[in-house]
Amino acid sequence: MATEKHPRSLLHARSFQVLAAVVVVIIVAIVLVANRSSAPTYFTAAVRTGNITSVVQATGVVNPINTVSIGAQVSGRITKINVDFNSRVKKGELIAQIDPTPYENALAAAKADLANAQAQVGVAQANVQDAKAKIEQAQAALQQATLQRDRSVSLYQQGIVSAAQRDTDVATFQTDQAAHSSAQAGLAQTEAALKSAQAAAKGKQSQVTTAETNLGYCNIYAPVDGVIINRAVDAGQTVASSFSAPLLFSEATDLDTMWVYMQTDESDEGRLKVGDPATFTVDAYPDTSYRGVVKQLRMNATTVQNVVEYDTIIEFKNSGQKLFPGMTAYVNIPVASALNTLEVPNSALRFKPSLTPVQLRTLLGQYGMQDSGNGAPQAKPAAGAHAPGQHATHPQVAGGQTNRPTTAILWTLDANHKLVPVKVRTGITDFTHTAVTQVLQGQLKAGDKVVTGELAKTASGLPGAGGGRPGR
C-alpha cells in the first residue's frame, strides 16, 4: 500500500530549494562585485590644442629707482622738523633744523681769533716798513762814509791830511757798514715775523670758514625733488654725528617710475634679455596685473647654498603712485611660446600605474617600449612658482627651468578600460600644461583622454590610495 507524503514535508522541501537558489544568486553576485571592485578607477583629462607660454617666475620687491638717505653732519638737538611721512619736497627746501646756538658761539670765537691774528699781521707789516726805512738810512750813511774814507786815504797819500784823520774816516766807514748789515738782518727778521703772522691769520680764517660751515649744517635741506618715505627723528631729539652721519630722513626721488628687484637662477639668465616684457601682481591689488620691462640684467653674482643668482631689474610706470616701496611683487616674464600645439596636463606626465616593475616592463614591452625609470619624466617647476591664488611670503628665486625637450610616457585607456602607453616628446610648460611636440610611439590627438590619476581598491573592496590623484 503506497504511502502519501505529508503536506508539511513537501513545504519544507520546496523552501529548501528556494533557499538554495537564493544562496547561489548571492554567491554569484558577490563574485561579480568582487571582480568588478578589483578593477582600478582612473581619472582622465582631455588632450587639447592650444597655446602655451613658458615663463620665468620669481618674487621681487618694489623700490624707487633712487633713494637718498638724508643725515646730519653736526651733532645737536633738533629744534624744528618741517616735513613728515609722504611729504613732497623740492630741492633746497628746509626740512629740519638743529639748535644753532653752540655753532653761532663757535663762529663768534673764531671771528675774534681771526681779528686778533689780522692785527698781528698789521703789526708785523709796520715792523717790516720800519726795517726797510732803517736800511735806507744805513745805506745813505754807508755811502757817505765810503766817500769820506776814499777822500781821506787819497789826501793822506798826498800828505794833505794826517794819519789820524784817515784812520777816523776808515773807522766811521766800518761802523756804517756794520750798521747796514744789521739793518738788513732786521728786515729779514721782520719779514719772517710777517709771514708767520699771515699764516696764523690764514689758519684763523680757516677756523671761521669751518665754523660757518658747521652753522650752515644746522639747517637740513632736501637734496633733490622727491617724497619723504621715512622720518627717523622727532623734534627735541638729540643726534650725534661723531663717527657717522645719523639717518634723519629717506627720500625717494621718483615714484612715477619704479623698479622691481628680483633674483633669477643662472639657468634662467640665458633666456632673459633687456627689453623683455614682464607682468606682476602685488598683495595690495591681487586682481590687477602691472606691466613692465626688463631694465637690467646685472652681472654681479651672488651664491646662496651653492645656487648662483643674478639681480634682474623690472622697470614699470606706477600710475597714480598706487604701489609703495617695499611691496612684494610676483613676477612673470614670458620667455617662450608654442602656438596651436597639443597640450596635456602636467598631472598626466606625473602619473605612474600601480604595477610592479615586472608588470610595467611587460605592459610596455607589448607596445615595443621600455620603462624610462619613473614612467613619466616631469618638467621641473620654478621655485618661485605658486599655485593660483597663493603667494610666497618672502622674495624667492626663479627656479631654473630650461624647457629642454624630453621624452615621456602618457597613458590612455582602450575600449576595455585597459592602460595603453603613448611615448611622446614634450616641449615647454606653463606649470599646469605641457606641450607635446611629437608622438614617438602610439596614437594621440586632440580630444583623446589621458590618465591623470588612479583610485585603486583595497582587498575589502573599499576605495584606497592608488597611483595618483586626479589632475587639475
Coordinates of C-alpha atoms in Angstrom, one line a residue:
M1 CA 0.0 0.0 0.0
A2 CA 1.5 3.2 -1.1
T3 CA 2.2 5.9 1.5
E4 CA 1.4 9.5 0.9
K5 CA 3.8 12.4 1.8
H6 CA 2.7 14.7 4.4
P7 CA 1.9 18.2 3.1
R8 CA 4.3 19.7 5.7
S9 CA 7.2 17.7 4.3
L10 CA 6.5 18.9 0.8
L11 CA 6.5 22.5 2.0
H12 CA 9.9 22.0 3.7
A13 CA 11.4 20.6 0.6
R14 CA 10.3 23.5 -1.6
S15 CA 11.5 26.0 0.9
F16 CA 15.0 24.4 0.9
Q17 CA 15.1 24.5 -2.9
V18 CA 14.2 28.3 -2.9
L19 CA 16.8 29.0 -0.2
A20 CA 19.5 27.2 -2.1
A21 CA 18.7 29.2 -5.2
V22 CA 18.9 32.4 -3.3
V23 CA 22.3 31.5 -1.8
V24 CA 23.6 30.7 -5.3
V25 CA 22.4 34.0 -6.6
I26 CA 24.0 35.8 -3.7
I27 CA 27.3 34.0 -4.2
V28 CA 27.3 34.8 -7.9
A29 CA 26.6 38.5 -7.1
I30 CA 29.4 38.6 -4.6
V31 CA 31.8 37.1 -7.1
L32 CA 30.7 39.6 -9.8
V33 CA 31.0 42.6 -7.4
A34 CA 34.4 41.4 -6.2
N35 CA 35.7 41.0 -9.7
R36 CA 34.4 44.5 -10.6
S37 CA 35.7 46.1 -7.5
S38 CA 39.2 44.7 -8.1
A39 CA 39.5 46.9 -11.3
P40 CA 41.0 50.3 -10.6
T41 CA 39.2 53.6 -11.3
Y42 CA 41.1 56.0 -13.4
F43 CA 40.9 59.8 -13.6
T44 CA 41.3 61.2 -17.1
A45 CA 41.6 64.6 -18.8
A46 CA 41.2 65.5 -22.4
V47 CA 44.2 66.3 -24.7
R48 CA 43.6 69.7 -26.2
T49 CA 45.1 72.0 -28.7
G50 CA 46.1 75.4 -27.5
N51 CA 48.8 78.0 -26.9
I52 CA 51.4 77.5 -24.1
T53 CA 53.7 80.3 -22.8
S54 CA 56.8 79.4 -20.8
V55 CA 57.6 82.0 -18.1
V56 CA 60.3 82.7 -15.6
Q57 CA 58.6 83.2 -12.3
A58 CA 60.0 84.9 -9.2
T59 CA 59.1 87.2 -6.4
G60 CA 60.7 90.6 -6.0
V61 CA 60.5 93.9 -4.1
V62 CA 59.1 97.2 -5.4
N63 CA 61.6 100.0 -4.8
P64 CA 62.2 103.6 -6.1
I65 CA 64.8 103.9 -8.8
N66 CA 66.8 106.1 -6.4
T67 CA 66.5 106.5 -2.6
V68 CA 68.5 109.3 -0.9
S69 CA 69.4 109.0 2.8
I70 CA 69.4 112.4 4.5
G71 CA 71.6 112.6 7.6
A72 CA 73.0 115.2 10.0
Q73 CA 76.7 116.4 9.7
V74 CA 76.7 118.1 13.1
S75 CA 75.6 117.0 16.5
G76 CA 72.9 118.7 18.5
R77 CA 69.2 118.9 19.4
I78 CA 66.7 119.0 16.7
T79 CA 64.6 122.2 17.2
K80 CA 62.3 122.1 14.1
I81 CA 61.0 119.5 11.6
N82 CA 59.1 120.9 8.6
V83 CA 58.2 117.6 6.9
D84 CA 56.5 114.3 7.7
F85 CA 56.0 110.9 6.0
N86 CA 54.8 111.2 2.4
S87 CA 55.7 114.9 2.2
R88 CA 56.6 116.2 -1.2
V89 CA 59.7 118.4 -1.2
K90 CA 61.7 120.4 -3.6
K91 CA 65.5 120.5 -3.9
G92 CA 66.9 123.1 -1.4
E93 CA 63.8 123.1 0.8
L94 CA 64.4 123.5 4.5
I95 CA 63.1 120.3 6.1
A96 CA 64.7 120.3 9.6
Q97 CA 66.9 122.4 11.9
I98 CA 69.4 121.6 14.6
D99 CA 69.9 124.1 17.5
P100 CA 72.4 126.6 16.1
T101 CA 73.4 128.3 19.4
P102 CA 76.7 126.4 20.1
Y103 CA 77.8 126.8 16.5
E104 CA 76.9 130.5 16.5
N105 CA 79.1 130.9 19.6
A106 CA 81.9 128.9 17.9
L107 CA 81.7 131.2 14.9
A108 CA 81.9 134.3 17.1
A109 CA 85.0 133.0 18.8
A110 CA 86.6 132.0 15.5
K111 CA 86.0 135.5 14.2
A112 CA 87.5 137.1 17.3
D113 CA 90.6 135.0 16.9
L114 CA 90.8 136.0 13.3
A115 CA 90.6 139.7 14.1
N116 CA 93.5 139.3 16.6
A117 CA 95.5 137.4 14.1
Q118 CA 94.9 140.1 11.5
A119 CA 96.0 142.7 14.0
Q120 CA 99.2 140.8 14.5
V121 CA 99.7 140.8 10.7
G122 CA 99.3 144.6 10.7
V123 CA 102.0 145.0 13.4
A124 CA 104.3 142.8 11.5
Q125 CA 103.8 144.8 8.3
A126 CA 104.6 148.0 10.2
N127 CA 107.8 146.4 11.6
V128 CA 108.8 145.5 8.0
Q129 CA 108.3 149.1 6.9
D130 CA 110.4 150.3 9.8
A131 CA 113.1 147.8 9.0
K132 CA 113.2 149.0 5.4
A133 CA 113.5 152.6 6.4
K134 CA 116.4 151.7 8.7
I135 CA 118.1 150.0 5.7
E136 CA 117.7 153.1 3.6
Q137 CA 119.2 155.3 6.4
A138 CA 122.1 152.9 6.9
Q139 CA 122.6 152.7 3.1
A140 CA 122.9 156.5 2.9
A141 CA 125.3 156.7 5.9
L142 CA 127.4 153.9 4.4
Q143 CA 127.6 155.7 1.1
Q144 CA 128.7 159.0 2.9
A145 CA 131.3 157.1 4.9
T146 CA 132.6 155.3 1.8
L147 CA 133.2 158.7 0.1
Q148 CA 134.9 160.2 3.2
R149 CA 137.1 157.2 3.6
D150 CA 138.2 157.3 0.0
R151 CA 138.9 161.0 0.2
S152 CA 140.9 160.7 3.4
V153 CA 143.0 157.9 2.0
S154 CA 143.8 159.9 -1.2
L155 CA 144.6 163.1 0.7
Y156 CA 146.8 161.2 3.2
Q157 CA 148.8 159.8 0.3
Q158 CA 149.3 163.4 -0.9
G159 CA 150.4 164.4 2.6
I160 CA 147.5 166.8 3.0
V161 CA 145.7 165.1 6.0
S162 CA 147.2 163.3 8.9
A163 CA 147.1 159.6 9.5
A164 CA 144.8 160.2 12.5
Q165 CA 142.2 161.8 10.2
R166 CA 142.5 159.0 7.7
D167 CA 142.1 156.3 10.5
T168 CA 139.0 158.1 11.8
D169 CA 137.3 158.2 8.4
V170 CA 138.1 154.5 7.9
A171 CA 136.6 153.6 11.3
T172 CA 133.5 155.6 10.5
F173 CA 133.1 153.6 7.2
Q174 CA 133.4 150.3 9.0
T175 CA 130.8 151.3 11.6
D176 CA 128.3 152.4 9.0
Q177 CA 129.0 149.2 7.0
A178 CA 128.1 147.1 10.1
A179 CA 125.0 149.2 10.8
H180 CA 123.9 148.5 7.2
S181 CA 124.3 144.7 7.6
S182 CA 122.4 144.8 10.9
A183 CA 119.6 146.7 9.2
Q184 CA 119.4 144.0 6.5
A185 CA 119.2 141.3 9.1
G186 CA 116.5 143.2 11.0
L187 CA 114.5 143.4 7.8
A188 CA 114.8 139.6 7.2
Q189 CA 113.5 139.0 10.8
T190 CA 110.5 141.3 10.4
E191 CA 109.6 139.8 7.1
A192 CA 109.7 136.3 8.7
A193 CA 107.5 137.5 11.5
L194 CA 105.1 138.9 8.9
K195 CA 104.9 135.6 7.1
S196 CA 104.3 133.8 10.4
A197 CA 101.5 136.3 11.3
Q198 CA 100.0 135.9 7.9
A199 CA 100.0 132.1 8.2
A200 CA 98.4 132.4 11.7
A201 CA 95.7 134.6 10.2
K202 CA 95.1 132.2 7.4
G203 CA 94.6 129.4 10.0
K204 CA 92.1 131.6 11.9
Q205 CA 90.3 132.3 8.7
S206 CA 90.0 128.5 8.1
Q207 CA 88.5 128.2 11.5
V208 CA 86.0 130.8 10.7
T209 CA 85.1 129.0 7.5
T210 CA 84.7 125.7 9.4
A211 CA 82.5 127.4 12.0
E212 CA 80.4 129.0 9.3
T213 CA 80.0 125.6 7.5
N214 CA 79.0 123.9 10.7
L215 CA 76.5 126.6 11.4
G216 CA 75.1 126.0 7.9
Y217 CA 74.9 122.3 8.6
C218 CA 72.3 123.1 11.3
N219 CA 69.8 123.6 8.5
I220 CA 68.9 120.3 6.8
Y221 CA 67.8 120.8 3.2
A222 CA 66.2 118.4 0.7
P223 CA 69.0 117.3 -1.7
V224 CA 66.6 116.5 -4.6
D225 CA 63.0 116.8 -5.6
G226 CA 61.0 113.8 -4.2
V227 CA 58.9 112.3 -1.5
I228 CA 59.9 111.7 2.1
I229 CA 59.3 108.0 2.6
N230 CA 60.8 107.7 6.1
R231 CA 61.3 110.1 9.1
A232 CA 63.6 108.6 11.7
V233 CA 63.7 111.6 14.2
D234 CA 61.4 113.9 16.2
A235 CA 61.7 117.5 17.3
G236 CA 63.6 117.7 20.5
Q237 CA 65.6 114.6 19.8
T238 CA 69.4 114.9 20.0
V239 CA 71.5 113.4 17.2
A240 CA 75.2 112.6 17.4
S241 CA 77.4 112.6 14.3
S242 CA 80.8 111.9 15.9
F243 CA 81.7 109.0 13.7
S244 CA 79.0 108.8 11.0
A245 CA 76.0 110.9 9.9
P246 CA 72.9 109.7 11.7
L247 CA 69.9 109.0 9.4
L248 CA 67.1 111.6 9.7
F249 CA 65.0 111.0 6.5
S250 CA 64.8 108.8 3.5
E251 CA 63.7 110.4 0.3
A252 CA 62.6 108.7 -2.9
T253 CA 63.4 110.8 -6.0
D254 CA 60.6 109.5 -8.2
L255 CA 57.5 107.3 -7.5
D256 CA 56.0 107.6 -11.0
T257 CA 58.6 105.2 -12.4
M258 CA 59.8 102.4 -10.1
W259 CA 61.8 99.2 -10.2
V260 CA 61.1 95.6 -9.1
Y261 CA 64.3 94.0 -7.8
M262 CA 64.3 90.2 -8.2
Q263 CA 66.8 87.4 -8.4
T264 CA 67.0 84.8 -11.1
D265 CA 68.7 81.5 -11.3
E266 CA 71.8 81.3 -13.6
S267 CA 70.0 78.7 -15.8
D268 CA 67.2 81.3 -16.5
E269 CA 69.6 84.1 -17.1
G270 CA 70.3 82.9 -20.7
R271 CA 66.6 83.1 -21.5
L272 CA 66.2 86.7 -20.4
K273 CA 67.2 89.8 -22.2
V274 CA 66.9 93.5 -21.7
G275 CA 63.5 94.8 -23.0
D276 CA 61.6 91.6 -22.4
P277 CA 58.0 92.3 -21.3
A278 CA 57.0 91.3 -17.8
T279 CA 53.9 91.3 -15.7
F280 CA 53.4 91.1 -11.9
T281 CA 50.9 91.4 -9.2
V282 CA 51.1 92.6 -5.6
D283 CA 49.1 91.5 -2.5
A284 CA 47.6 95.0 -2.1
Y285 CA 45.9 94.7 -5.5
P286 CA 45.7 91.0 -6.3
D287 CA 43.3 91.4 -9.2
T288 CA 45.4 94.0 -11.0
S289 CA 48.2 93.0 -13.3
Y290 CA 51.0 95.5 -13.8
R291 CA 53.2 95.6 -16.9
G292 CA 56.9 96.4 -17.1
V293 CA 60.1 95.6 -19.0
V294 CA 63.4 94.0 -18.1
K295 CA 65.6 97.0 -17.4
Q296 CA 68.8 95.4 -16.3
L297 CA 70.4 92.0 -16.0
R298 CA 73.2 92.7 -13.6
M299 CA 76.4 90.7 -13.9
N300 CA 77.2 90.7 -10.2
A301 CA 76.5 87.2 -9.0
T302 CA 75.6 86.0 -5.5
T303 CA 75.7 82.5 -4.3
V304 CA 73.2 81.1 -1.8
Q305 CA 73.5 77.5 -0.8
N306 CA 75.6 76.8 -3.9
V307 CA 73.0 78.3 -6.1
V308 CA 74.2 81.2 -8.3
E309 CA 71.8 84.0 -8.7
Y310 CA 71.7 87.3 -10.6
D311 CA 69.8 90.5 -9.9
T312 CA 67.2 91.3 -12.5
I313 CA 65.5 94.7 -12.6
I314 CA 62.0 95.3 -13.9
E315 CA 61.0 98.9 -14.7
F316 CA 57.3 99.9 -14.7
K317 CA 55.1 103.0 -14.6
N318 CA 53.5 103.5 -11.3
S319 CA 50.3 105.2 -12.5
G320 CA 48.6 107.1 -9.7
Q321 CA 51.5 106.1 -7.4
K322 CA 49.4 103.2 -6.1
L323 CA 52.4 100.9 -5.4
F324 CA 54.6 101.7 -2.4
P325 CA 58.2 100.9 -1.8
G326 CA 58.8 97.5 -0.2
M327 CA 55.7 95.8 -1.7
T328 CA 56.3 92.2 -2.7
A329 CA 55.8 91.6 -6.5
Y330 CA 55.0 88.2 -8.1
V331 CA 56.7 88.5 -11.5
N332 CA 56.1 86.5 -14.7
I333 CA 58.5 87.0 -17.6
P334 CA 57.4 85.2 -20.8
V335 CA 60.4 83.6 -22.5
A336 CA 59.0 81.1 -25.0
S337 CA 55.7 80.2 -26.5
A338 CA 54.2 77.3 -28.5
L339 CA 51.1 78.1 -30.7
N340 CA 48.4 75.7 -31.7
T341 CA 50.1 72.7 -30.1
L342 CA 48.9 69.6 -28.4
E343 CA 49.0 70.0 -24.6
V344 CA 48.4 67.7 -21.7
P345 CA 48.0 68.3 -18.0
N346 CA 51.3 68.0 -16.1
S347 CA 49.5 65.5 -13.8
A348 CA 49.3 63.2 -16.8
L349 CA 53.1 63.3 -17.1
R350 CA 53.4 62.6 -13.3
F351 CA 51.1 59.6 -13.4
K352 CA 52.6 56.1 -12.9
P353 CA 50.4 53.0 -12.9
S354 CA 50.1 50.9 -9.8
L355 CA 52.0 48.0 -11.3
T356 CA 55.0 46.1 -10.1
P357 CA 58.2 46.7 -12.1
V358 CA 57.8 43.4 -13.8
Q359 CA 54.2 44.1 -14.8
L360 CA 55.2 47.6 -16.0
R361 CA 58.0 46.3 -18.2
T362 CA 55.7 43.5 -19.6
L363 CA 53.0 46.0 -20.4
L364 CA 55.4 48.4 -22.1
G365 CA 57.0 45.6 -23.9
Q366 CA 53.7 44.7 -25.5
Y367 CA 53.9 48.0 -27.2
G368 CA 57.6 48.0 -28.0
M369 CA 58.5 50.4 -25.3
Q370 CA 60.9 50.4 -22.3
D371 CA 60.4 51.8 -18.8
S372 CA 62.0 55.2 -18.6
G373 CA 62.6 54.9 -14.9
N374 CA 59.6 56.8 -13.5
G375 CA 57.3 56.2 -16.4
A376 CA 56.8 59.9 -17.0
P377 CA 59.5 62.5 -17.0
Q378 CA 58.3 65.5 -15.2
A379 CA 59.1 69.2 -16.0
K380 CA 60.8 71.0 -13.2
P381 CA 58.7 73.9 -12.0
A382 CA 60.2 77.1 -11.0
A383 CA 60.9 77.5 -7.3
G384 CA 59.2 80.9 -7.5
A385 CA 56.0 79.4 -9.0
H386 CA 52.9 79.3 -6.9
A387 CA 49.5 77.7 -7.2
P388 CA 46.7 80.1 -8.3
G389 CA 45.8 82.4 -5.5
Q390 CA 48.8 81.5 -3.5
H391 CA 51.9 83.7 -2.9
A392 CA 55.2 83.3 -1.2
T393 CA 55.8 85.3 2.0
H394 CA 59.3 86.5 1.0
P395 CA 61.2 87.0 -2.2
Q396 CA 62.2 83.8 -4.0
V397 CA 64.4 83.0 -6.9
A398 CA 63.1 81.7 -10.2
G399 CA 63.6 78.1 -10.5
G400 CA 66.0 77.5 -13.3
Q401 CA 63.6 75.8 -15.7
T402 CA 65.3 75.2 -19.1
N403 CA 62.3 73.7 -21.0
R404 CA 64.6 71.5 -23.0
P405 CA 62.7 68.8 -25.0
T406 CA 62.4 65.4 -23.3
T407 CA 60.6 62.2 -23.7
A408 CA 57.7 61.0 -21.5
I409 CA 55.1 58.2 -21.4
L410 CA 51.5 59.1 -21.3
W411 CA 48.7 56.6 -20.5
T412 CA 45.4 56.2 -22.3
L413 CA 42.6 53.7 -22.0
D414 CA 41.4 51.2 -24.6
A415 CA 37.8 50.0 -25.1
N416 CA 38.2 47.5 -22.3
H417 CA 39.4 50.2 -19.9
K418 CA 42.9 48.9 -20.0
L419 CA 46.1 51.0 -19.9
V420 CA 47.8 51.9 -23.2
P421 CA 51.1 53.7 -23.2
V422 CA 51.9 56.5 -25.6
K423 CA 55.5 57.7 -25.9
V424 CA 55.8 61.5 -26.7
R425 CA 58.4 64.2 -26.8
T426 CA 57.5 67.2 -24.6
G427 CA 58.3 70.9 -25.0
I428 CA 57.7 73.9 -22.9
T429 CA 55.4 74.1 -19.9
D430 CA 53.4 76.8 -18.2
F431 CA 53.4 74.8 -14.9
T432 CA 49.9 73.4 -15.5
H433 CA 50.1 72.0 -19.0
T434 CA 53.0 70.9 -21.2
A435 CA 53.3 71.0 -24.9
V436 CA 53.5 67.7 -26.8
T437 CA 55.8 68.4 -29.8
Q438 CA 55.9 64.8 -31.2
V439 CA 54.2 61.5 -30.7
L440 CA 57.0 58.9 -30.9
Q441 CA 55.0 55.7 -30.3
G442 CA 51.3 55.1 -30.2
Q443 CA 48.4 57.4 -31.1
L444 CA 47.5 60.7 -29.5
K445 CA 45.3 63.5 -30.8
A446 CA 43.2 66.4 -29.5
G447 CA 40.2 65.1 -27.7
D448 CA 41.8 61.8 -26.5
K449 CA 41.7 61.1 -22.8
V450 CA 44.9 60.7 -20.9
V451 CA 45.1 59.2 -17.4
T452 CA 46.0 61.7 -14.7
G453 CA 45.4 59.6 -11.6
E454 CA 44.1 56.3 -10.2
L455 CA 41.7 55.3 -7.4
A456 CA 42.6 51.7 -6.6
K457 CA 40.6 49.3 -4.4
T458 CA 41.7 47.6 -1.2
A459 CA 41.2 43.8 -0.6
S460 CA 37.9 44.7 1.2
G461 CA 36.7 46.4 -1.9
L462 CA 36.7 49.9 -0.4
P463 CA 38.5 52.8 -2.1
G464 CA 42.1 53.1 -1.3
A465 CA 45.3 55.0 -2.3
G466 CA 46.2 54.4 -5.9
G467 CA 48.6 55.6 -8.5
G468 CA 47.7 59.3 -8.2
R469 CA 45.0 61.9 -7.6
P470 CA 43.0 63.4 -10.4
G471 CA 44.9 66.2 -12.1
R472 CA 43.8 69.7 -12.2

